[in-house]
Coordinates of C-alpha atoms in Angstrom, one line a residue:
R52 CA 66.7 -11.5 59.0
M53 CA 64.9 -9.9 56.1
A54 CA 61.7 -11.7 57.0
Y55 CA 62.0 -10.4 60.6
D56 CA 62.1 -6.8 59.4
D57 CA 59.1 -7.4 57.2
Y58 CA 57.2 -8.9 60.1
I59 CA 58.0 -5.9 62.2
K60 CA 57.0 -3.4 59.4
A61 CA 53.7 -5.2 58.7
G62 CA 53.0 -5.4 62.4
K63 CA 53.5 -1.6 62.9
I64 CA 51.1 -0.9 60.1
A65 CA 48.5 -3.4 61.3
G66 CA 48.7 -2.2 64.9
E67 CA 48.4 1.5 63.9
V68 CA 45.3 0.8 61.8
R69 CA 43.8 -1.4 64.5
E70 CA 44.1 1.4 67.1
N71 CA 42.4 3.9 64.7
V72 CA 39.6 1.4 64.2
R73 CA 39.3 1.1 68.0
K74 CA 38.9 4.9 68.4
T75 CA 36.3 5.3 65.6
D76 CA 32.6 5.3 66.2
W77 CA 31.2 2.9 63.7
V78 CA 27.5 3.1 64.7
G79 CA 25.4 3.8 61.6
K80 CA 28.2 2.7 59.3
T81 CA 28.0 -0.3 57.0
V82 CA 30.4 -3.3 57.1
Y83 CA 31.3 -2.3 53.5
E84 CA 32.4 1.1 54.8
I85 CA 34.5 -0.5 57.6
C86 CA 36.2 -2.9 55.2
E87 CA 36.9 -0.3 52.6
Y88 CA 38.3 2.1 55.2
V89 CA 40.5 -0.4 56.9
E90 CA 41.8 -2.0 53.7
S91 CA 42.6 1.4 52.2
E92 CA 44.4 2.5 55.4
I93 CA 46.6 -0.6 55.2
R94 CA 47.5 0.1 51.5
K95 CA 48.0 3.8 52.2
R96 CA 50.8 2.8 54.6
G97 CA 52.6 0.7 52.1
A98 CA 51.5 -2.8 52.9
K99 CA 49.0 -5.1 51.2
C100 CA 46.1 -6.7 52.9
A101 CA 46.9 -10.3 54.1
F102 CA 43.2 -11.2 53.9
P103 CA 39.8 -9.4 53.6
V104 CA 38.9 -7.5 56.8
N105 CA 36.6 -9.6 58.9
T106 CA 33.6 -7.7 60.3
S107 CA 31.9 -10.4 62.4
I108 CA 28.9 -9.2 64.4
N109 CA 27.5 -10.6 67.7
E110 CA 27.2 -14.4 67.5
V111 CA 29.2 -14.6 64.3
A112 CA 32.7 -15.2 65.6
A113 CA 34.7 -15.0 62.5
H114 CA 35.0 -15.0 58.7
Y115 CA 32.4 -12.5 57.6
T116 CA 33.6 -9.9 55.2
A117 CA 31.5 -7.3 53.3
E118 CA 29.8 -8.2 50.1
P119 CA 30.1 -5.5 47.4
N120 CA 28.1 -2.5 48.7
D121 CA 27.0 -4.5 51.7
E122 CA 24.2 -2.7 53.5
L123 CA 24.6 -4.5 56.8
T124 CA 24.8 -1.6 59.3
I125 CA 26.3 -1.4 62.8
T126 CA 23.9 -0.5 65.7
E127 CA 24.9 0.6 69.2
D128 CA 23.9 -2.8 70.4
D129 CA 26.3 -4.7 68.2
L130 CA 29.6 -6.4 69.3
V131 CA 31.8 -6.2 66.2
K132 CA 35.0 -8.1 65.8
I133 CA 37.2 -6.3 63.3
D134 CA 40.1 -8.6 62.3
L135 CA 42.6 -7.2 59.9
G136 CA 45.9 -8.3 58.3
A137 CA 48.7 -6.5 56.6
Q138 CA 51.5 -8.2 54.7
I139 CA 54.8 -7.1 53.2
D140 CA 56.3 -9.6 50.7
G141 CA 54.0 -12.2 52.2
Y142 CA 55.1 -11.7 55.8
I143 CA 51.9 -11.2 57.8
A144 CA 50.6 -9.2 60.7
D145 CA 47.3 -10.5 61.9
T146 CA 45.4 -8.5 64.6
A147 CA 41.9 -7.8 65.9
V148 CA 39.8 -5.6 68.1
T149 CA 36.2 -5.9 69.3
V150 CA 34.3 -2.6 69.1
C151 CA 31.2 -2.2 71.1
Y152 CA 29.2 0.8 72.3
N153 CA 26.9 -0.9 74.9
P154 CA 28.6 -1.1 78.3
Q155 CA 26.7 -4.3 79.2
Y156 CA 29.2 -6.2 76.9
D157 CA 32.3 -4.6 78.3
T158 CA 33.1 -7.7 80.3
L159 CA 33.3 -9.8 77.1
V160 CA 35.6 -7.3 75.4
Q161 CA 37.7 -7.1 78.5
G162 CA 37.8 -10.9 78.8
A163 CA 39.3 -11.2 75.3
E164 CA 41.8 -8.4 75.9
S165 CA 42.9 -9.8 79.4
A166 CA 43.3 -13.3 78.1
L167 CA 45.5 -12.0 75.2
N168 CA 47.6 -9.8 77.6
N169 CA 48.1 -12.7 80.0
A170 CA 49.1 -15.0 77.2
M171 CA 51.6 -12.4 75.9
S172 CA 53.1 -11.7 79.3
M173 CA 54.1 -15.4 79.8
M174 CA 55.4 -15.9 76.3
K175 CA 59.1 -16.6 75.5
V176 CA 61.1 -19.3 73.9
G177 CA 60.6 -22.7 75.6
V178 CA 57.0 -22.0 76.7
K179 CA 54.5 -24.8 75.9
S180 CA 51.5 -24.1 73.8
S181 CA 49.3 -26.1 76.2
D182 CA 50.3 -23.7 79.1
V183 CA 49.3 -20.7 77.0
G184 CA 45.9 -22.4 76.3
R185 CA 45.5 -23.0 80.0
T186 CA 46.3 -19.4 80.9
I187 CA 43.8 -18.1 78.3
E188 CA 41.1 -20.5 79.5
K189 CA 41.6 -19.6 83.2
T190 CA 41.6 -15.9 82.6
I191 CA 38.3 -16.1 80.7
K192 CA 36.6 -18.6 83.1
D193 CA 37.6 -16.5 86.1
L194 CA 35.4 -13.8 84.7
G195 CA 32.4 -16.1 84.4
L196 CA 32.8 -16.3 80.6
I197 CA 33.6 -19.2 78.3
P198 CA 36.5 -19.5 75.7
I199 CA 35.7 -20.8 72.2
G200 CA 37.4 -24.1 72.3
N201 CA 37.5 -24.8 68.5
L202 CA 39.1 -21.5 67.5
S203 CA 42.7 -21.0 68.0
G204 CA 45.7 -18.8 67.1
H205 CA 48.2 -20.1 64.5
S206 CA 51.7 -20.1 63.2
L207 CA 52.4 -17.7 60.3
E208 CA 54.7 -18.3 57.4
Q209 CA 55.3 -16.4 54.1
Y210 CA 52.0 -16.1 52.2
T211 CA 50.5 -18.6 54.7
I212 CA 48.1 -17.5 57.4
H213 CA 47.5 -20.9 59.0
A214 CA 50.9 -22.5 58.9
G215 CA 50.2 -25.7 60.7
R216 CA 50.7 -24.9 64.4
S217 CA 47.8 -23.9 66.7
V218 CA 47.9 -21.5 69.7
P219 CA 45.0 -22.9 71.7
N220 CA 42.4 -20.9 73.6
I221 CA 41.8 -23.8 76.1
W222 CA 44.0 -26.3 77.8
S223 CA 44.7 -29.0 75.3
I224 CA 46.5 -32.3 75.2
G225 CA 49.6 -32.5 73.0
S226 CA 51.6 -29.4 72.6
F227 CA 54.7 -27.9 71.1
T228 CA 57.3 -25.6 72.5
F229 CA 57.6 -22.0 71.1
Q230 CA 60.9 -21.3 69.3
E231 CA 62.5 -18.1 68.3
E232 CA 62.3 -16.7 64.7
Q233 CA 58.8 -18.1 64.4
A234 CA 55.8 -15.8 64.0
F235 CA 52.4 -16.7 65.5
A236 CA 49.0 -15.1 66.0
C237 CA 47.3 -15.4 69.4
E238 CA 43.6 -14.7 69.3
P239 CA 41.3 -15.5 72.3
F240 CA 37.6 -15.7 71.4
V241 CA 35.2 -15.3 74.4
T242 CA 31.5 -15.9 74.7
T243 CA 29.0 -15.5 77.6
G244 CA 28.4 -18.0 80.4
E245 CA 25.4 -19.2 78.4
G246 CA 27.5 -19.9 75.3
L247 CA 28.3 -23.4 74.0
G248 CA 32.0 -22.4 73.7
F249 CA 32.2 -23.9 70.2
V250 CA 31.5 -22.5 66.8
H251 CA 29.9 -24.2 63.8
E252 CA 29.9 -23.3 60.2
G253 CA 27.2 -20.9 59.0
K254 CA 25.6 -20.7 55.5
V255 CA 27.3 -17.5 54.3
K256 CA 30.6 -18.0 52.5
N257 CA 32.2 -14.7 51.3
I258 CA 35.9 -15.3 51.9
F259 CA 37.9 -17.3 49.3
A260 CA 41.4 -18.6 48.7
L261 CA 43.2 -20.4 45.9
A262 CA 43.2 -24.2 46.4
S263 CA 44.8 -25.3 43.2
R264 CA 46.4 -23.8 40.1
K265 CA 45.2 -26.6 37.9
K266 CA 43.5 -25.3 34.8
T267 CA 39.7 -25.7 34.5
K268 CA 39.5 -25.7 30.7
D269 CA 37.1 -22.7 31.0
K270 CA 39.1 -19.9 29.4
E271 CA 37.5 -17.0 31.4
A272 CA 37.7 -19.0 34.7
D273 CA 41.3 -19.8 34.0
E274 CA 42.0 -16.1 33.5
M275 CA 40.5 -15.4 36.9
L276 CA 42.6 -18.2 38.4
D277 CA 45.8 -16.5 37.1
Y278 CA 44.6 -13.1 38.4
I279 CA 44.0 -14.6 41.8
W280 CA 47.5 -16.2 41.9
N281 CA 49.2 -13.0 40.6
N282 CA 47.4 -10.7 43.0
F283 CA 46.7 -12.7 46.2
N284 CA 49.0 -15.7 46.0
L285 CA 47.6 -18.3 48.4
L286 CA 46.2 -15.7 50.8
P287 CA 42.4 -15.2 51.2
F288 CA 40.5 -12.7 49.1
A289 CA 37.0 -11.3 48.8
L290 CA 34.7 -10.9 45.8
R291 CA 35.1 -7.2 46.3
W292 CA 38.7 -7.5 45.3
L293 CA 37.9 -8.9 41.9
L294 CA 35.7 -5.9 40.8
E295 CA 38.7 -3.9 39.6
K296 CA 38.7 -6.3 36.7
W297 CA 35.3 -7.9 36.4
E298 CA 31.7 -6.7 36.6
E299 CA 30.1 -8.1 39.8
K300 CA 27.8 -10.5 37.8
D301 CA 30.6 -12.0 35.9
A302 CA 32.9 -12.2 38.9
R303 CA 30.3 -14.2 40.8
R304 CA 29.7 -16.5 37.9
L305 CA 33.4 -17.2 37.4
L306 CA 34.1 -17.6 41.1
E307 CA 31.3 -20.1 41.3
I308 CA 32.9 -22.2 38.5
L309 CA 36.3 -22.1 40.3
V310 CA 34.7 -23.2 43.6
K311 CA 32.7 -26.0 41.9
K312 CA 36.0 -27.2 40.2
K313 CA 37.7 -27.0 43.6
A314 CA 40.3 -24.6 42.3
V315 CA 39.1 -22.1 44.9
H316 CA 38.0 -22.8 48.5
A317 CA 35.1 -20.9 50.1
Y318 CA 35.3 -20.3 53.8
P319 CA 32.0 -20.3 55.7
V320 CA 31.3 -17.9 58.6
L321 CA 31.7 -19.4 62.0
V322 CA 28.8 -19.0 64.5
E323 CA 28.7 -19.5 68.2
G324 CA 26.9 -22.8 69.0
N325 CA 24.2 -21.3 71.3
G326 CA 23.9 -18.1 69.3
E327 CA 25.6 -16.1 72.1
R328 CA 27.8 -13.1 71.5
V329 CA 31.5 -13.4 70.9
A330 CA 34.4 -11.0 71.5
Q331 CA 38.0 -11.4 70.1
A332 CA 41.4 -9.8 70.6
E333 CA 44.5 -10.7 68.6
H334 CA 48.2 -9.9 68.3
T335 CA 51.0 -11.3 66.1
F336 CA 54.1 -12.1 68.1
I337 CA 57.6 -13.6 67.7
P338 CA 59.0 -15.3 70.9
N339 CA 62.6 -14.6 71.9
E340 CA 64.9 -15.7 74.8
N341 CA 63.9 -12.8 77.1
G342 CA 60.2 -12.7 76.3
V343 CA 58.3 -11.8 73.1
T344 CA 58.2 -9.2 70.4
I345 CA 54.6 -8.3 69.8
T346 CA 54.8 -7.0 66.2
T347 CA 51.3 -5.6 66.3
N348 CA 51.8 -3.3 69.3
P349 CA 51.3 0.3 68.3

């Protein structure tokens, strides 16, 4: 029961921050400013960040977060997915909004939102995951758009963002049935009719997570390993988050050692296969007998 309350509390915070992000004009702002603003708003409300804010622009579908003092600036032509997570005692709320100031991309943004809403309105205990995927896919294709087939939502557990079950964005073979007391994130990703509908890994890797607590025999690197465990547990983190304790140069060097020794995993950005723009919408939800509790509703 405790866990349920924490999911609700984290969801309220994440939902509130997401709605503020939606209402803000980010044109001329850097991704660094977006990340710092959103992460500080989550902390201000009494939660911790469940992962670094993702600010993925245009054909980058996911997993870009700001480098320290990142100069990358939002233009009025950009489609920006802002994906944020709050956690209380490791119980996570994961939610996203796509901001865009050029009306020619409204259909993409709407496509992601409609697919998410349609998935949520059919959700309750006993629903099959493949049927949710079918609904999302149909909603998107009816608009002449394409869902990203190899990105999906996911089950959530304490300190675990991807807890083993997938909430598909396309109809898929093999499925499970939603049960109560389980938390999930649903996150349709949508690209244009010209898109491939699949993402591949890009070169940039600026989100990290602990992979192993095995010591490296490098005293400084092991200190960083302990710091990561004590501050972020197994949840993802950014280089920016290490700068309270280390100079940037040292932080980069030590992180590189940890990645090389496979103590830390580095996540690459995910890019639409044909370089087409991508929009995303996301809620965290808990199914129940009568429907669904969407924790990240404002």
